PDB file of C-alpha atoms in Angstrom:
ATOM      1  CA  MET A   1      -0.099  -0.076   0.070  1.00 49.00           C
ATOM      2  CA  SER A   2       2.719   2.420   0.800  1.00 54.00           C
ATOM      3  CA  ARG A   3       4.557   1.882  -2.579  1.00 58.00           C
ATOM      4  CA  ARG A   4       1.185   2.442  -4.459  1.00 59.00           C
ATOM      5  CA  GLY A   5       0.568   5.246  -2.310  1.00 56.00           C
ATOM      6  CA  ASP A   6       3.965   6.655  -3.478  1.00 58.00           C
ATOM      7  CA  ASP A   7       3.512   5.820  -7.128  1.00 60.00           C
ATOM      8  CA  GLU A   8       0.256   7.630  -6.971  1.00 63.00           C
ATOM      9  CA  ARG A   9       1.901  10.793  -5.029  1.00 64.00           C
ATOM     10  CA  SER A  10       4.542  10.933  -7.892  1.00 63.00           C
ATOM     11  CA  ALA A  11       2.236  10.977 -10.785  1.00 62.00           C
ATOM     12  CA  THR A  12       0.249  13.771  -9.192  1.00 63.00           C
ATOM     13  CA  VAL A  13       3.398  15.476  -8.964  1.00 54.00           C
ATOM     14  CA  ARG A  14       4.600  14.866 -12.303  1.00 61.00           C
ATOM     15  CA  ASP A  15       1.248  15.980 -13.369  1.00 60.00           C
ATOM     16  CA  ASP A  16       1.166  19.058 -11.459  1.00 56.00           C
ATOM     17  CA  THR A  17       4.746  19.829 -12.776  1.00 54.00           C
ATOM     18  CA  ARG A  18       3.416  19.431 -16.468  1.00 60.00           C
ATOM     19  CA  ALA A  19       0.707  21.708 -15.851  1.00 54.00           C
ATOM     20  CA  ILE A  20       2.779  24.481 -14.441  1.00 51.00           C
ATOM     21  CA  ILE A  21       5.076  24.416 -17.412  1.00 55.00           C
ATOM     22  CA  ARG A  22       2.479  24.271 -19.833  1.00 58.00           C
ATOM     23  CA  ASP A  23       0.598  27.361 -18.313  1.00 51.00           C
ATOM     24  CA  VAL A  24       4.310  29.100 -17.995  1.00 58.00           C
ATOM     25  CA  ARG A  25       4.555  28.595 -21.549  1.00 71.00           C
ATOM     26  CA  ALA A  26       1.332  30.196 -22.639  1.00 82.00           C
ATOM     27  CA  GLY A  27       2.203  33.759 -20.309  1.00 84.00           C
ATOM     28  CA  TRP A  28       5.739  33.550 -21.694  1.00 86.00           C
ATOM     29  CA  ALA A  29       5.188  33.071 -25.115  1.00 88.00           C
ATOM     30  CA  ARG A  30       2.390  35.240 -24.738  1.00 90.00           C
ATOM     31  CA  ILE A  31       4.835  38.322 -23.389  1.00 92.00           C
ATOM     32  CA  THR A  32       7.339  37.628 -25.711  1.00 93.00           C
ATOM     33  CA  GLY A  33       5.441  37.102 -28.767  1.00 94.00           C
ATOM     34  CA  ILE A  34       4.166  41.088 -27.755  1.00 95.00           C
ATOM     35  CA  GLY A  35       7.417  42.258 -26.862  1.00 96.00           C
ATOM     36  CA  VAL A  36       9.345  41.163 -30.240  1.00 97.00           C
ATOM     37  CA  ALA A  37       6.409  42.760 -32.333  1.00 97.00           C
ATOM     38  CA  ALA A  38       7.114  46.209 -30.345  1.00 96.00           C
ATOM     39  CA  ILE A  39      10.618  45.926 -30.622  1.00 97.00           C
ATOM     40  CA  VAL A  40      10.258  45.693 -34.704  1.00 95.00           C
ATOM     41  CA  LEU A  41       7.356  48.432 -34.726  1.00 95.00           C
ATOM     42  CA  VAL A  42       9.800  50.751 -32.975  1.00 94.00           C
ATOM     43  CA  SER A  43      12.318  49.661 -35.396  1.00 93.00           C
ATOM     44  CA  VAL A  44      10.429  50.818 -38.601  1.00 92.00           C
ATOM     45  CA  PRO A  45      11.477  54.370 -38.584  1.00 90.00           C
ATOM     46  CA  PHE A  46      14.780  53.652 -37.426  1.00 86.00           C
ATOM     47  CA  ALA A  47      14.845  51.456 -40.818  1.00 82.00           C
ATOM     48  CA  ARG A  48      13.321  54.625 -43.025  1.00 85.00           C
ATOM     49  CA  ASP A  49      16.070  56.737 -42.059  1.00 80.00           C
ATOM     50  CA  ASP A  50      18.884  54.784 -41.971  1.00 84.00           C
ATOM     51  CA  ARG A  51      18.680  51.037 -42.519  1.00 87.00           C
ATOM     52  CA  ARG A  52      22.024  50.091 -40.860  1.00 90.00           C
ATOM     53  CA  ARG A  53      20.697  52.091 -37.694  1.00 90.00           C
ATOM     54  CA  GLY A  54      17.684  50.088 -38.079  1.00 90.00           C
ATOM     55  CA  ALA A  55      19.388  46.773 -38.519  1.00 93.00           C
ATOM     56  CA  GLY A  56      21.718  47.942 -35.381  1.00 94.00           C
ATOM     57  CA  PHE A  57      18.479  48.646 -33.275  1.00 95.00           C
ATOM     58  CA  VAL A  58      16.470  45.418 -33.748  1.00 96.00           C
ATOM     59  CA  ALA A  59      20.177  43.239 -32.991  1.00 96.00           C
ATOM     60  CA  ALA A  60      20.376  45.320 -29.738  1.00 97.00           C
ATOM     61  CA  ALA A  61      17.159  45.526 -28.430  1.00 97.00           C
ATOM     62  CA  LEU A  62      15.971  42.021 -29.558  1.00 97.00           C
ATOM     63  CA  ALA A  63      19.286  40.473 -27.969  1.00 97.00           C
ATOM     64  CA  SER A  64      18.331  42.014 -24.750  1.00 96.00           C
ATOM     65  CA  PHE A  65      15.216  41.333 -24.305  1.00 97.00           C
ATOM     66  CA  LEU A  66      15.202  37.576 -25.031  1.00 95.00           C
ATOM     67  CA  VAL A  67      18.167  37.244 -23.057  1.00 94.00           C
ATOM     68  CA  GLN A  68      15.617  38.785 -19.982  1.00 93.00           C
ATOM     69  CA  GLN A  69      13.026  36.267 -21.434  1.00 91.00           C
ATOM     70  CA  ILE A  70      15.060  33.235 -21.236  1.00 90.00           C
ATOM     71  CA  LEU A  71      16.175  34.234 -17.377  1.00 87.00           C
ATOM     72  CA  ILE A  72      12.524  34.709 -16.495  1.00 87.00           C
ATOM     73  CA  ALA A  73      11.462  31.047 -18.220  1.00 83.00           C
ATOM     74  CA  LYS A  74      14.505  29.721 -16.268  1.00 81.00           C
ATOM     75  CA  ALA A  75      13.436  31.491 -13.146  1.00 79.00           C
ATOM     76  CA  LEU A  76       9.432  29.884 -13.526  1.00 77.00           C
ATOM     77  CA  THR A  77      10.656  26.446 -14.022  1.00 75.00           C
ATOM     78  CA  ARG A  78      12.299  26.263 -10.509  1.00 72.00           C
ATOM     79  CA  HIS A  79       9.138  27.781  -9.416  1.00 63.00           C
ATOM     80  CA  HIS A  80       9.177  29.243  -5.751  1.00 65.00           C
ATOM     81  CA  GLU A  81       6.892  27.817  -3.323  1.00 65.00           C
ATOM     82  CA  GLU A  82       5.144  31.389  -3.196  1.00 64.00           C
ATOM     83  CA  ASP A  83       5.386  32.215  -6.914  1.00 64.00           C
ATOM     84  CA  PRO A  84       2.133  32.094  -9.258  1.00 63.00           C
ATOM     85  CA  ASP A  85       2.056  29.276 -11.644  1.00 61.00           C
ATOM     86  CA  ASP A  86       1.621  31.356 -14.737  1.00 63.00           C
ATOM     87  CA  LEU A  87       1.930  34.397 -16.483  1.00 75.00           C
ATOM     88  CA  ASP A  88      -0.732  37.317 -16.132  1.00 78.00           C
ATOM     89  CA  ALA A  89      -1.235  40.965 -17.394  1.00 82.00           C
ATOM     90  CA  VAL A  90       0.511  41.969 -14.193  1.00 83.00           C
ATOM     91  CA  ASP A  91       3.716  40.157 -14.929  1.00 84.00           C
ATOM     92  CA  ALA A  92       3.587  41.620 -17.983  1.00 87.00           C
ATOM     93  CA  LEU A  93       3.501  45.011 -16.764  1.00 88.00           C
ATOM     94  CA  THR A  94       6.319  44.517 -14.657  1.00 88.00           C
ATOM     95  CA  LEU A  95       8.286  42.516 -17.622  1.00 92.00           C
ATOM     96  CA  SER A  96       7.100  45.621 -19.801  1.00 93.00           C
ATOM     97  CA  ARG A  97      10.133  47.656 -17.540  1.00 94.00           C
ATOM     98  CA  GLY A  98      12.830  45.407 -18.849  1.00 95.00           C
ATOM     99  CA  LEU A  99      11.302  45.495 -22.415  1.00 96.00           C
ATOM    100  CA  GLY A 100      11.398  49.258 -22.277  1.00 96.00           C
ATOM    101  CA  ALA A 101      15.121  49.119 -20.971  1.00 97.00           C
ATOM    102  CA  SER A 102      15.976  47.231 -23.680  1.00 97.00           C
ATOM    103  CA  ILE A 103      14.460  49.928 -26.325  1.00 97.00           C
ATOM    104  CA  VAL A 104      16.358  52.412 -24.419  1.00 97.00           C
ATOM    105  CA  ALA A 105      19.339  51.015 -24.397  1.00 97.00           C
ATOM    106  CA  ALA A 106      19.343  49.713 -27.935  1.00 97.00           C
ATOM    107  CA  ALA A 107      18.104  53.404 -29.102  1.00 96.00           C
ATOM    108  CA  ALA A 108      20.844  54.898 -27.804  1.00 96.00           C
ATOM    109  CA  LEU A 109      23.347  52.649 -29.154  1.00 95.00           C
ATOM    110  CA  ALA A 110      21.883  53.028 -32.970  1.00 93.00           C
ATOM    111  CA  GLY A 111      20.539  56.385 -33.074  1.00 90.00           C
ATOM    112  CA  ARG A 112      21.995  59.288 -33.932  1.00 89.00           C
ATOM    113  CA  ARG A 113      23.409  61.237 -30.614  1.00 90.00           C
ATOM    114  CA  ASP A 114      20.948  63.716 -30.641  1.00 91.00           C
ATOM    115  CA  ARG A 115      18.401  64.415 -27.961  1.00 91.00           C
ATOM    116  CA  ARG A 116      15.966  65.695 -30.298  1.00 91.00           C
ATOM    117  CA  SER A 117      16.375  62.955 -32.895  1.00 92.00           C
ATOM    118  CA  TYR A 118      13.782  60.003 -33.145  1.00 93.00           C
ATOM    119  CA  ALA A 119      15.936  57.745 -31.052  1.00 93.00           C
ATOM    120  CA  ALA A 120      15.412  59.990 -28.294  1.00 94.00           C
ATOM    121  CA  LYS A 121      11.914  60.832 -28.658  1.00 94.00           C
ATOM    122  CA  VAL A 122      11.163  56.930 -28.289  1.00 95.00           C
ATOM    123  CA  ALA A 123      13.731  56.145 -25.213  1.00 96.00           C
ATOM    124  CA  TRP A 124      12.956  59.247 -23.102  1.00 97.00           C
ATOM    125  CA  PRO A 125       9.446  58.367 -22.385  1.00 96.00           C
ATOM    126  CA  LEU A 126       9.830  54.900 -22.187  1.00 96.00           C
ATOM    127  CA  ALA A 127      11.958  55.597 -19.673  1.00 96.00           C
ATOM    128  CA  LEU A 128       9.872  57.557 -17.763  1.00 96.00           C
ATOM    129  CA  ALA A 129       7.057  55.370 -18.018  1.00 94.00           C
ATOM    130  CA  GLY A 130       9.215  52.692 -16.898  1.00 92.00           C
ATOM    131  CA  SER A 131      10.587  54.710 -13.926  1.00 91.00           C
ATOM    132  CA  THR A 132       7.034  55.858 -12.725  1.00 91.00           C
ATOM    133  CA  LEU A 133       3.485  54.898 -13.982  1.00 88.00           C
ATOM    134  CA  THR A 134       4.460  50.769 -14.031  1.00 86.00           C
ATOM    135  CA  ASP A 135       6.683  50.622 -11.288  1.00 83.00           C
ATOM    136  CA  TRP A 136       3.817  52.269  -9.079  1.00 83.00           C
ATOM    137  CA  ILE A 137       0.972  50.133  -9.947  1.00 86.00           C
ATOM    138  CA  ASP A 138       1.922  46.899 -10.878  1.00 81.00           C
ATOM    139  CA  GLY A 139       2.385  45.877  -7.152  1.00 78.00           C
ATOM    140  CA  PRO A 140      -0.738  47.029  -5.981  1.00 83.00           C
ATOM    141  CA  LEU A 141      -2.413  45.370  -9.088  1.00 81.00           C
ATOM    142  CA  ALA A 142      -0.885  42.194  -7.826  1.00 76.00           C
ATOM    143  CA  ARG A 143      -1.928  42.399  -4.434  1.00 78.00           C
ATOM    144  CA  ARG A 144      -5.536  43.211  -5.284  1.00 81.00           C
ATOM    145  CA  ARG A 145      -5.613  39.989  -7.539  1.00 74.00           C
ATOM    146  CA  GLY A 146      -3.781  38.081  -4.853  1.00 71.00           C
ATOM    147  CA  ARG A 147      -0.569  37.499  -6.322  1.00 68.00           C
ATOM    148  CA  GLY A 148       1.686  39.329  -4.536  1.00 64.00           C
ATOM    149  CA  PRO A 149       4.414  39.994  -2.701  1.00 67.00           C
ATOM    150  CA  THR A 150       6.307  36.862  -4.211  1.00 74.00           C
ATOM    151  CA  HIS A 151       9.854  35.809  -4.525  1.00 75.00           C
ATOM    152  CA  LEU A 152       9.808  35.770  -8.153  1.00 77.00           C
ATOM    153  CA  GLY A 153       8.080  39.495  -7.909  1.00 77.00           C
ATOM    154  CA  ARG A 154      10.701  40.966  -5.396  1.00 79.00           C
ATOM    155  CA  VAL A 155      13.565  40.137  -7.832  1.00 82.00           C
ATOM    156  CA  LEU A 156      12.267  41.236 -10.511  1.00 84.00           C
ATOM    157  CA  ASP A 157      11.240  44.654  -9.145  1.00 84.00           C
ATOM    158  CA  LEU A 158      14.550  45.414  -8.146  1.00 84.00           C
ATOM    159  CA  GLU A 159      16.427  43.909 -11.360  1.00 89.00           C
ATOM    160  CA  LEU A 160      14.201  45.407 -13.519  1.00 92.00           C
ATOM    161  CA  ASP A 161      14.408  48.731 -11.878  1.00 91.00           C
ATOM    162  CA  SER A 162      18.097  48.365 -11.931  1.00 91.00           C
ATOM    163  CA  TRP A 163      18.298  47.529 -15.835  1.00 94.00           C
ATOM    164  CA  LEU A 164      16.129  50.349 -16.740  1.00 95.00           C
ATOM    165  CA  THR A 165      18.509  53.079 -14.464  1.00 94.00           C
ATOM    166  CA  LEU A 166      21.660  51.804 -16.137  1.00 95.00           C
ATOM    167  CA  ALA A 167      20.048  52.130 -19.549  1.00 97.00           C
ATOM    168  CA  THR A 168      18.584  55.482 -18.975  1.00 97.00           C
ATOM    169  CA  THR A 169      21.792  56.532 -17.938  1.00 96.00           C
ATOM    170  CA  LEU A 170      23.454  54.892 -21.230  1.00 97.00           C
ATOM    171  CA  ALA A 171      21.082  56.573 -23.156  1.00 97.00           C
ATOM    172  CA  GLY A 172      21.974  60.285 -21.109  1.00 96.00           C
ATOM    173  CA  THR A 173      25.812  59.579 -22.121  1.00 96.00           C
ATOM    174  CA  ARG A 174      25.108  59.043 -25.662  1.00 96.00           C
ATOM    175  CA  LEU A 175      21.761  61.119 -26.482  1.00 95.00           C
ATOM    176  CA  GLY A 176      22.495  63.829 -23.932  1.00 94.00           C
ATOM    177  CA  SER A 177      24.751  65.338 -21.686  1.00 93.00           C
ATOM    178  CA  LEU A 178      25.766  63.027 -19.344  1.00 95.00           C
ATOM    179  CA  ASP A 179      29.854  61.918 -19.228  1.00 95.00           C
ATOM    180  CA  ALA A 180      30.778  58.425 -19.606  1.00 95.00           C
ATOM    181  CA  ILE A 181      31.950  58.276 -15.997  1.00 94.00           C
ATOM    182  CA  CYS A 182      28.286  58.387 -14.810  1.00 94.00           C
ATOM    183  CA  LEU A 183      27.705  55.032 -16.133  1.00 94.00           C
ATOM    184  CA  ILE A 184      29.464  53.833 -12.927  1.00 91.00           C
ATOM    185  CA  THR A 185      26.837  55.216 -11.045  1.00 87.00           C
ATOM    186  CA  PRO A 186      24.480  52.588 -12.074  1.00 89.00           C
ATOM    187  CA  SER A 187      26.743  49.663 -13.223  1.00 90.00           C
ATOM    188  CA  LEU A 188      28.160  49.302  -9.601  1.00 84.00           C
ATOM    189  CA  ARG A 189      25.378  46.871  -8.726  1.00 83.00           C
ATOM    190  CA  TYR A 190      26.487  44.366 -11.563  1.00 86.00           C
ATOM    191  CA  LEU A 191      30.211  44.757 -10.693  1.00 82.00           C
ATOM    192  CA  ALA A 192      29.301  43.696  -7.198  1.00 79.00           C
ATOM    193  CA  MET A 193      27.178  40.774  -8.292  1.00 81.00           C
ATOM    194  CA  ALA A 194      30.222  39.876 -10.382  1.00 79.00           C
ATOM    195  CA  SER A 195      32.045  39.329  -7.259  1.00 75.00           C
ATOM    196  CA  PRO A 196      32.378  36.872  -4.598  1.00 77.00           C
ATOM    197  CA  ILE A 197      29.935  38.934  -2.576  1.00 74.00           C
ATOM    198  CA  SER A 198      26.587  37.257  -2.431  1.00 77.00           C
ATOM    199  CA  TYR A 199      23.977  38.082  -4.547  1.00 77.00           C
ATOM    200  CA  GLU A 200      21.576  38.365  -0.818  1.00 77.00           C
ATOM    201  CA  GLU A 201      23.945  40.776   0.105  1.00 77.00           C
ATOM    202  CA  VAL A 202      23.810  42.911  -3.139  1.00 78.00           C
ATOM    203  CA  HIS A 203      20.135  42.408  -2.931  1.00 75.00           C
ATOM    204  CA  SER A 204      19.770  43.571   0.568  1.00 77.00           C
ATOM    205  CA  VAL A 205      21.442  46.625  -0.066  1.00 79.00           C
ATOM    206  CA  GLY A 206      19.755  47.371  -3.343  1.00 76.00           C
ATOM    207  CA  LYS A 207      16.237  47.267  -1.653  1.00 77.00           C
ATOM    208  CA  SER A 208      17.744  49.652   1.187  1.00 80.00           C
ATOM    209  CA  VAL A 209      16.115  53.319   1.460  1.00 84.00           C
ATOM    210  CA  ARG A 210      19.170  54.831   0.817  1.00 84.00           C
ATOM    211  CA  ALA A 211      19.846  52.860  -2.630  1.00 84.00           C
ATOM    212  CA  ARG A 212      16.591  53.350  -3.797  1.00 86.00           C
ATOM    213  CA  ASN A 213      16.880  57.214  -3.040  1.00 89.00           C
ATOM    214  CA  LEU A 214      20.281  57.260  -4.752  1.00 89.00           C
ATOM    215  CA  GLY A 215      18.621  55.344  -7.905  1.00 88.00           C
ATOM    216  CA  ILE A 216      15.820  57.915  -8.220  1.00 91.00           C
ATOM    217  CA  THR A 217      18.103  60.737  -8.107  1.00 93.00           C
ATOM    218  CA  GLN A 218      20.199  58.794 -10.900  1.00 92.00           C
ATOM    219  CA  MET A 219      17.720  58.176 -12.704  1.00 95.00           C
ATOM    220  CA  THR A 220      16.028  61.620 -12.713  1.00 95.00           C
ATOM    221  CA  LEU A 221      19.210  63.447 -13.452  1.00 95.00           C
ATOM    222  CA  ALA A 222      19.480  60.818 -16.622  1.00 96.00           C
ATOM    223  CA  LEU A 223      16.176  61.691 -17.522  1.00 96.00           C
ATOM    224  CA  ALA A 224      16.628  65.753 -17.507  1.00 96.00           C
ATOM    225  CA  SER A 225      20.166  64.824 -19.387  1.00 96.00           C
ATOM    226  CA  PHE A 226      18.137  63.844 -22.620  1.00 96.00           C
ATOM    227  CA  ALA A 227      14.718  65.228 -22.518  1.00 95.00           C
ATOM    228  CA  PRO A 228      14.094  66.206 -26.170  1.00 92.00           C
ATOM    229  CA  PHE A 229      12.244  69.735 -24.789  1.00 91.00           C
ATOM    230  CA  ALA A 230      14.913  70.191 -22.168  1.00 88.00           C
ATOM    231  CA  GLY A 231      16.906  73.442 -22.088  1.00 89.00           C
ATOM    232  CA  SER A 232      20.805  74.279 -21.829  1.00 91.00           C
ATOM    233  CA  PHE A 233      20.819  74.944 -18.273  1.00 93.00           C
ATOM    234  CA  SER A 234      18.921  71.715 -17.215  1.00 92.00           C
ATOM    235  CA  THR A 235      21.053  69.280 -19.079  1.00 93.00           C
ATOM    236  CA  ARG A 236      24.492  71.003 -17.987  1.00 94.00           C
ATOM    237  CA  LEU A 237      22.463  70.749 -14.186  1.00 95.00           C
ATOM    238  CA  ALA A 238      21.933  67.381 -15.186  1.00 95.00           C
ATOM    239  CA  ARG A 239      25.786  66.540 -15.695  1.00 95.00           C
ATOM    240  CA  ALA A 240      27.180  68.382 -13.003  1.00 96.00           C
ATOM    241  CA  GLY A 241      24.552  66.476 -10.566  1.00 95.00           C
ATOM    242  CA  SER A 242      25.501  63.240 -12.252  1.00 94.00           C
ATOM    243  CA  ARG A 243      29.240  63.843 -11.809  1.00 94.00           C
ATOM    244  CA  LEU A 244      28.645  64.362  -7.963  1.00 94.00           C
ATOM    245  CA  LEU A 245      26.558  61.501  -7.178  1.00 92.00           C
ATOM    246  CA  VAL A 246      29.732  59.284  -8.379  1.00 92.00           C
ATOM    247  CA  PRO A 247      31.670  59.320  -5.383  1.00 93.00           C
ATOM    248  CA  ILE A 248      28.657  59.312  -3.282  1.00 91.00           C
ATOM    249  CA  HIS A 249      26.988  56.046  -4.789  1.00 87.00           C
ATOM    250  CA  VAL A 250      30.367  54.319  -4.338  1.00 86.00           C
ATOM    251  CA  ALA A 251      31.203  55.302  -0.780  1.00 89.00           C
ATOM    252  CA  ALA A 252      27.318  54.209   0.118  1.00 85.00           C
ATOM    253  CA  LEU A 253      27.515  51.034  -2.047  1.00 82.00           C
ATOM    254  CA  ALA A 254      30.486  50.091   0.286  1.00 81.00           C
ATOM    255  CA  ALA A 255      28.708  51.130   3.609  1.00 83.00           C
ATOM    256  CA  GLY A 256      25.783  49.142   2.905  1.00 79.00           C
ATOM    257  CA  LEU A 257      28.159  46.013   2.039  1.00 76.00           C
ATOM    258  CA  ALA A 258      29.731  46.391   4.969  1.00 78.00           C
ATOM    259  CA  THR A 259      26.439  46.527   7.070  1.00 76.00           C
ATOM    260  CA  ALA A 260      25.351  43.814   5.192  1.00 69.00           C
ATOM    261  CA  ARG A 261      28.250  41.580   6.227  1.00 69.00           C
ATOM    262  CA  ARG A 262      28.546  42.445   9.764  1.00 71.00           C
ATOM    263  CA  ARG A 263      24.777  41.423  10.087  1.00 67.00           C
ATOM    264  CA  GLU A 264      25.017  38.169   8.389  1.00 60.00           C
ATOM    265  CA  GLY A 265      28.153  37.531  10.576  1.00 61.00           C
ATOM    266  CA  THR A 266      26.467  38.306  13.693  1.00 57.00           C
ATOM    267  CA  ALA A 267      23.424  36.135  12.705  1.00 51.00           C
ATOM    268  CA  GLY A 268      25.573  33.402  11.421  1.00 47.00           C
ATOM    269  CA  SER A 269      27.447  33.681  15.058  1.00 40.00           C
ATOM    270  CA  GLY A 270      24.266  33.426  17.134  1.00 37.00           C
ATOM    271  CA  TRP A 271      23.740  29.469  15.798  1.00 28.00           C
ATOM    272  CA  LEU A 272      27.118  28.507  17.611  1.00 29.00           C
TER     273      LEU A 272
END
């Protein structure tokens, strides 16, 4: 009887797993298809102006977006206990920040280096919407639908915000008035992740109030630096502010990581 019960439970687990994967694939495929279509649509004016720029934009945007979607698919197959079984419209809203970041970065790389160019006119509103509207409403919508907060949602919220900030700063250096050194600020998180420092430590620092305030400041300055309607005073102010932010951000990350390590060390010693 025990053997039969184990076999039945195993069969049930296998059936549930197949159902989860089937649902995830359906939601993932819809979101991926919409994202690819959006990239192709945005590329049309690029191609009309310059086929080479259009091809470069499509290649960069698709590569970035598809890497994001592959990572999402892998995360979903691991299926953390508190995560949903499928992807829905709220997930699409969250992932749109990653799509927007891919388009912003690709437009910055492929477009003419002019904040009044088509590239800037595409990148700026996408960066603004991703850092405000979609960032503000996806969490409350998920909670109203009984889908949050989840482990995957918390990770995506931070990672997509970080990627959008980096893409927007890149646009500021290519299309606006920011110096290349300003890319150090949004890149620090990825440098920390590439180091021996654990992801948990980097994540805890990134979710701190200090890191969030610095991120908002960096995003605001980057947006001001290549706004198509901005005046020369605004762009110069954004440039100066971003320069000042670099050493402040470096010092804040170092202090935050040191605090996180001390906290982990204290927690670990408590079990001895």
